[in-house]
Amino acid sequence: MNAAKIASYLSPERLESDSEALVEDSDDGDTGLTDNQNRLLYLIDLHTKKATDREGSDRWIRKQPLSVLIYEGIISEIFDYDYAPQSALIENRRVWVNVSQEGHSDIELLREEELISALLVSSKSYKPVVLYQVSDKGQEVLKGLSRREKEAINAFAHKPDSRELLKTSWDGESYWLESSSGYKKRSTTTDTEDVSYVSSAYIPQCLRYGGRPTMSNAHRAQESGQTGIDNIRDNLEEIVTLNSVSMIVAEYIPFGANQLVQLNNNVGSTERVQGGYISSVIDGDSSGTALELSPELTSVEVLDYTQTNHINFEAEIRFREDPGVVQVETFGVSMNAEGTCFYGMQLEAVMNRIKDNISLDHLSRILVDIQQDSSSIVDSVISQYQRELMDLVFIGDSPNRNKINLIIANEITPHLTAGEYMDKGEYENEFKQVIGDTKAAYDISEQDSLIFGSQGLLVCGPSARNYEPLLCAYLQFTTLDLFLQNFFSRIWILNDDLKASYQVVEAIEYDPLALARSRDRICTLSKEIIILDQILGYLDEGLDMMDLPPEPPEQAGRSLYQRLEISGMRDQLIRRVKDVKKNLEASQRNLDLLRERVDVESQNKTVQMSLELVKNTKQLCALQVSNGDAVRSLKILQTIFAGAIAFDFLDRITGEWTVLDTDWMAGFVDVVIKENMLVWFAISIVAWLIASYLVSRRTFIVNWKSRGVTTLTITMNRKVDTAKLKELITEKEKTTEERRYEGKKQMVKVTYEEPTPVEWGGSSPFVTLEYDDKNCILLEIMVQYNRREARKDLVLTADELKQKLMHEFQNKDVFTSDDIHSSIPLLAIEKRNSLVLGKQLDTKKSILGRDDNLAARAVTFEEPRNA
């Protein structure tokens, strides 16, 4: 870029001369930037904004979403950039994302020219996040941007046929472009591409301890060129090529002598016929006859081993690839008790290029395959215990863990000096595709070069393979360093989980589920701390076993030894492990404090329940005494009342005018009653008995109906909209209401009768609601329904009562979508499990017939209608 041209453009004389005409000009706007840089600056401007006053807020765009937008611009042919897959950490997940190094280079150039500003913040994953915003100087440059350039960006940056800006969102698996109106389009930035290639196993000789040499697939080199294709969606611009390329991907896995013995047993090193096919599938029915599993297996042949120190073997990958893509993958795997794992591959051919002239663009795609497939290989041979250790450190995402790349080539084209490679331009962008952000480059000798990157290093030259012992020693320390970085981040995530757990403890006072949830969290966090402490032991043991290599005698070797800075790496790692141990001990003490808090809250809850129990017991005792007196009095009164009714009935007959005054009755009375002294008494007793029977029968029927009550208790513990709940209660015939104020709780217990018995089979149920008015939590619903008062053909069962009541609550929108613990962050492993569960549900839906290509097309999502 011509800085003088930009300065001339931004001169006061130019800015004062007819700026309006300059804005309206559609073709002649010259900002001194390239087309890609103009469009990139305008794209950043669309997504950023500077505050106009102190009360306003700035808007910045994050680096990763900007990379997604740049990639989409490349696919839409707006930007003339190359892209390559690169490992990125997104919300504690390691994901392969297509990234344009040329686009990032232009961003850095815009920063150097002060056209955009950069902001560094920290994320929840304790990784730095970079944000960008167009500066005042950049705004002045944009005034001269032609309308053609702006329309080109607007066409892909907005929703089709509208001016709604598309913003990126991450759903845990993919990036989406979304508009404010609900338009969504899935980005293919996470879809990595494949190329056809043929490879042979490669293990540096310094790692071998006898055994046969690795097998070569050079005789199959023609397969990738004759029938193989690639699925790359971009036209690649090749700047740098390599000849005779060997690649090593290395990582650290917690190992020990016993784990290595188990590994040797897993691959059959000690058997007469060594090796065979391996799989990570766990046999859940080992006593059964047969086992069915996927044909995608890995063939292993042991080269050499010692029982407790190391193992070297060849692994041939037999996984399915996209149609037309031919990949002959054979790894050389070297694993030792220190924990360093090497996965080596010698490229025999890439597409139609045999051995030489290998493009870095193709090499970046091959490295993705090596990183992913090497995880599959090692996960198949290590123990379940080691897989659990790795899943904990990488939060359930260990298959996508990052590793260190080492690329060794006999020749590089073009051959330049180290300083010429670090040009902040096309050469440096090429190297970034395979080793990450370039840090430095050195000339080891006149023919050999060394280039450092954030994700590995590249060594090229005719003598490059002579440095294998130094390079492997360097990988031992750098892989442990990389693992220690992830381990350190995991401890801070653990501390965040501990802080979030305190919020659950504080909710025990009013949340009925918080106590059980707190105990579950303590168990989970205790297990994590125990495992992390075990991993620290493996790190200590591994560092004790790692030895520093001696400094080579030749000049080139000494130069490489100094550039790698191996001499001080071990001491640095020892100090860092000690520092991490202090952090883990602090986490353990925080967990102990959390456990004490839970115990205190549990005891408080127990004391509160005991006091309530004593209070209720006293009330029941007093009620029992009064009930006994009332029952006895009622029986006496019932008997007296029956006799009084009988006598009153007779008195009505024998009052001032009675039937005795008639002539036909007088004779009977004189002969039967008056002549016999006990006849009238007997008649009175009979009348009394008849009245008693009728009263008792009526009482029995009433009691029988009152005992036909179905009592339904539903424990809810759900968030509710108390305003709508109270609105529902006001529509009923409320009978009782109790309120109790307890610290952070405001308990309400209200009982109402349904006003329309017809809707309930002829009997109105009584509904009792117990809820926390302050925290908007519905705790319990109790329904009392007299089924004997309802019509026999319309009586409702308990399930029907529950269904009818829940349907009424849902129609009134009483329940909210928020969970009681929605404000409390999930544990890191819980987030990952929920993501995996969501992915499994999506997979099941696609199996049931949903269109698999729906996510790849632009769709508009409508708001769901209420049931």
PDB file of C-alpha atoms in Angstrom, residues 207 248-256 260 263 309-312 333-343 378 386 404 471-481 483 538-539 542-543 545-547 573:
ATOM      1  CA  LEU A 207      12.964 -42.761  18.161  1.00  0.00           C
ATOM      2  CA  ILE A 248       5.135 -35.043  12.418  1.00  0.00           C
ATOM      3  CA  VAL A 249       2.176 -34.092  14.584  1.00  0.00           C
ATOM      4  CA  ALA A 250       3.015 -34.372  18.285  1.00  0.00           C
ATOM      5  CA  GLU A 251       1.084 -34.061  21.535  1.00  0.00           C
ATOM      6  CA  TYR A 252       1.365 -34.863  25.216  1.00  0.00           C
ATOM      7  CA  ILE A 253      -0.879 -37.482  26.840  1.00  0.00           C
ATOM      8  CA  PRO A 254      -0.580 -38.405  30.554  1.00  0.00           C
ATOM      9  CA  PHE A 255       1.332 -41.672  30.555  1.00  0.00           C
ATOM     10  CA  GLY A 256       3.125 -43.849  33.027  1.00  0.00           C
ATOM     11  CA  LEU A 260       2.371 -48.163  28.663  1.00  0.00           C
ATOM     12  CA  LEU A 263      -1.014 -50.034  25.797  1.00  0.00           C
ATOM     13  CA  ASN A 309       9.301 -47.376  28.091  1.00  0.00           C
ATOM     14  CA  HIS A 310       8.036 -47.034  24.520  1.00  0.00           C
ATOM     15  CA  ILE A 311       6.221 -48.508  21.543  1.00  0.00           C
ATOM     16  CA  ASN A 312       6.536 -47.815  17.807  1.00  0.00           C
ATOM     17  CA  VAL A 333       3.272 -43.721  15.708  1.00  0.00           C
ATOM     18  CA  SER A 334       5.841 -43.447  18.479  1.00  0.00           C
ATOM     19  CA  MET A 335       4.679 -43.256  22.097  1.00  0.00           C
ATOM     20  CA  ASN A 336       6.861 -43.210  25.211  1.00  0.00           C
ATOM     21  CA  ALA A 337       6.434 -43.276  28.963  1.00  0.00           C
ATOM     22  CA  GLU A 338       7.188 -39.545  29.250  1.00  0.00           C
ATOM     23  CA  GLY A 339       3.850 -38.902  27.555  1.00  0.00           C
ATOM     24  CA  THR A 340       5.045 -37.539  24.192  1.00  0.00           C
ATOM     25  CA  CYS A 341       3.228 -39.032  21.203  1.00  0.00           C
ATOM     26  CA  PHE A 342       4.594 -38.613  17.658  1.00  0.00           C
ATOM     27  CA  TYR A 343       2.450 -39.238  14.563  1.00  0.00           C
ATOM     28  CA  VAL A 378      -4.492 -42.827  19.826  1.00  0.00           C
ATOM     29  CA  GLN A 386      -6.540 -41.848  29.903  1.00  0.00           C
ATOM     30  CA  ILE A 404       2.181 -29.267  17.415  1.00  0.00           C
ATOM     31  CA  LEU A 471      13.695 -31.453  16.768  1.00  0.00           C
ATOM     32  CA  CYS A 472      12.150 -34.448  18.566  1.00  0.00           C
ATOM     33  CA  ALA A 473      13.597 -33.245  21.883  1.00  0.00           C
ATOM     34  CA  TYR A 474      12.156 -29.818  21.186  1.00  0.00           C
ATOM     35  CA  LEU A 475       8.743 -31.389  20.472  1.00  0.00           C
ATOM     36  CA  GLN A 476       8.853 -33.205  23.812  1.00  0.00           C
ATOM     37  CA  PHE A 477       9.002 -29.929  25.697  1.00  0.00           C
ATOM     38  CA  THR A 478       6.677 -27.922  23.442  1.00  0.00           C
ATOM     39  CA  THR A 479       3.931 -30.560  23.550  1.00  0.00           C
ATOM     40  CA  LEU A 480       4.071 -30.602  27.338  1.00  0.00           C
ATOM     41  CA  ASP A 481       4.061 -26.799  27.266  1.00  0.00           C
ATOM     42  CA  PHE A 483      -0.797 -29.338  27.346  1.00  0.00           C
ATOM     43  CA  TYR A 538       1.991 -37.459  35.509  1.00  0.00           C
ATOM     44  CA  LEU A 539       3.414 -34.064  34.497  1.00  0.00           C
ATOM     45  CA  GLY A 542       7.225 -36.852  32.711  1.00  0.00           C
ATOM     46  CA  LEU A 543       9.505 -33.875  33.387  1.00  0.00           C
ATOM     47  CA  MET A 545      12.127 -38.518  32.740  1.00  0.00           C
ATOM     48  CA  MET A 546      12.830 -35.933  30.021  1.00  0.00           C
ATOM     49  CA  ASP A 547      16.541 -35.339  29.465  1.00  0.00           C
ATOM     50  CA  LEU A 573       8.226 -26.138  32.686  1.00  0.00           C
TER      51      LEU A 573
END
